[in-house]
Amino acid sequence: HYLQMNKSTLEHFSDLYMYDSSVYDEKGRPPKKTLHLIEIPIHIMDTYLFSPFYKNFTIEQAKEYTKKMLNKAKKNKRPLVFDLHPHHYCDCFPRHKQYIDWLYSYITKNKIERYKVNEIINIHDKKP
């Protein structure tokens, strides 16, 4: 994802990339075609969950929020996109690390289907 986005960013990206995930969207909107680019919005980002400048959730609040978003995505038959930063998976970010461990366990235990980006693009490209 590109944090310095402006009106012309996607226009420039559309000639270079197949997809972009710069847009943060808590409503769970689906991927959409923008110019020649598929915009795959980020729905849950570790930084937004735990930063004091955003949600500043406890671990339990983050779990409940995630379950709610997963259920909504399943009901609407849409992908739910996570942005989990690898450098947060360490003891210096205990909530992040605990959340990531919980998330992988929860997804595995509940047999939640996972997609790779190219699969989302292929599904989207096949739509009329």
XYZ file of C-alpha atoms in Angstrom:
128
model
C 0.000 0.000 0.000
C 1.114 3.519 -0.757
C 0.577 6.036 2.034
C 1.153 9.245 0.077
C -1.885 8.825 -2.136
C -3.514 11.674 -4.046
C -5.920 12.053 -6.988
C -3.348 11.058 -9.608
C -1.750 8.120 -7.758
C -4.011 5.406 -9.174
C -3.713 6.901 -12.637
C 0.072 6.516 -12.471
C -0.141 3.077 -10.861
C -2.579 1.750 -13.467
C 0.173 1.621 -16.087
C 2.573 -0.178 -13.746
C 0.575 -2.585 -11.598
C -2.333 -5.019 -11.762
C -3.710 -4.069 -8.340
C -3.313 -1.620 -5.492
C -4.267 -1.726 -1.805
C -3.714 1.871 -0.729
C -7.328 2.500 0.254
C -8.312 1.704 3.844
C -11.999 0.795 4.074
C -13.669 -0.315 7.308
C -17.006 -0.923 5.575
C -15.783 -4.084 3.853
C -16.281 -2.914 0.287
C -15.286 -5.370 -2.454
C -12.437 -4.967 -4.935
C -13.276 -2.730 -7.886
C -11.763 -1.860 -11.223
C -10.270 1.646 -11.364
C -8.825 2.510 -14.758
C -6.694 -0.559 -15.626
C -6.097 -1.369 -11.984
C -8.019 -3.473 -9.479
C -8.287 -1.615 -6.181
C -8.338 -4.154 -3.347
C -9.161 -2.164 -0.213
C -7.538 -2.949 3.115
C -10.215 -3.689 5.713
C -8.155 -4.469 8.820
C -4.664 -3.150 9.491
C -2.675 -3.986 12.611
C -1.510 -0.384 12.964
C -5.098 0.916 12.985
C -6.186 -1.653 15.551
C -3.541 -0.870 18.147
C -2.190 2.625 17.554
C -3.185 5.276 20.125
C -3.797 7.576 17.135
C -6.489 5.273 15.702
C -8.555 2.600 17.481
C -6.152 1.714 20.308
C -8.044 -1.541 20.910
C -7.303 -4.008 23.642
C -6.556 -7.473 22.309
C -10.119 -8.581 23.158
C -11.640 -5.604 21.337
C -9.485 -6.365 18.285
C -10.635 -10.002 18.303
C -14.318 -9.044 18.521
C -13.945 -6.441 15.788
C -12.194 -8.971 13.545
C -14.855 -11.636 14.130
C -17.550 -9.094 13.261
C -15.751 -8.123 10.043
C -15.127 -11.780 9.091
C -18.820 -12.587 9.579
C -19.830 -9.570 7.493
C -17.439 -10.583 4.701
C -18.772 -14.156 4.738
C -22.388 -12.953 4.659
C -21.660 -10.631 1.713
C -19.415 -13.208 -0.023
C -16.516 -10.774 -0.197
C -12.849 -11.036 0.673
C -11.653 -9.397 3.868
C -8.190 -7.927 3.378
C -5.688 -7.723 6.234
C -2.510 -5.664 6.298
C -0.252 -7.184 8.948
C 3.230 -5.702 9.106
C 5.947 -8.331 9.689
C 8.032 -5.992 11.851
C 5.150 -5.897 14.375
C 5.494 -9.615 15.008
C 7.909 -9.272 17.902
C 7.941 -8.938 21.673
C 8.301 -5.162 21.379
C 4.710 -5.053 20.004
C 2.960 -7.524 22.323
C -0.631 -6.771 21.228
C 0.279 -7.069 17.565
C 2.084 -10.359 18.101
C -0.698 -11.812 20.245
C -3.301 -10.697 17.697
C -1.452 -12.244 14.748
C -1.053 -15.539 16.635
C -4.759 -15.491 17.518
C -5.795 -14.569 13.959
C -3.896 -17.435 12.321
C -5.246 -19.852 14.900
C -8.818 -18.558 14.507
C -8.735 -18.705 10.706
C -7.296 -22.232 10.749
C -9.635 -23.536 13.461
C -12.713 -22.110 11.725
C -11.569 -23.226 8.260
C -11.905 -19.729 6.849
C -10.981 -19.679 3.186
C -7.840 -17.740 2.305
C -6.992 -16.194 -1.031
C -3.798 -15.002 -2.605
C -3.878 -11.634 -4.342
C -3.659 -13.216 -7.795
C -6.742 -15.313 -6.977
C -8.711 -12.178 -6.047
C -7.597 -10.542 -9.296
C -8.603 -13.614 -11.340
C -12.015 -13.799 -9.652
C -12.565 -10.096 -10.277
C -11.420 -10.269 -13.913
C -13.960 -13.029 -14.650
C -16.889 -10.850 -13.544
C -18.934 -9.291 -16.364
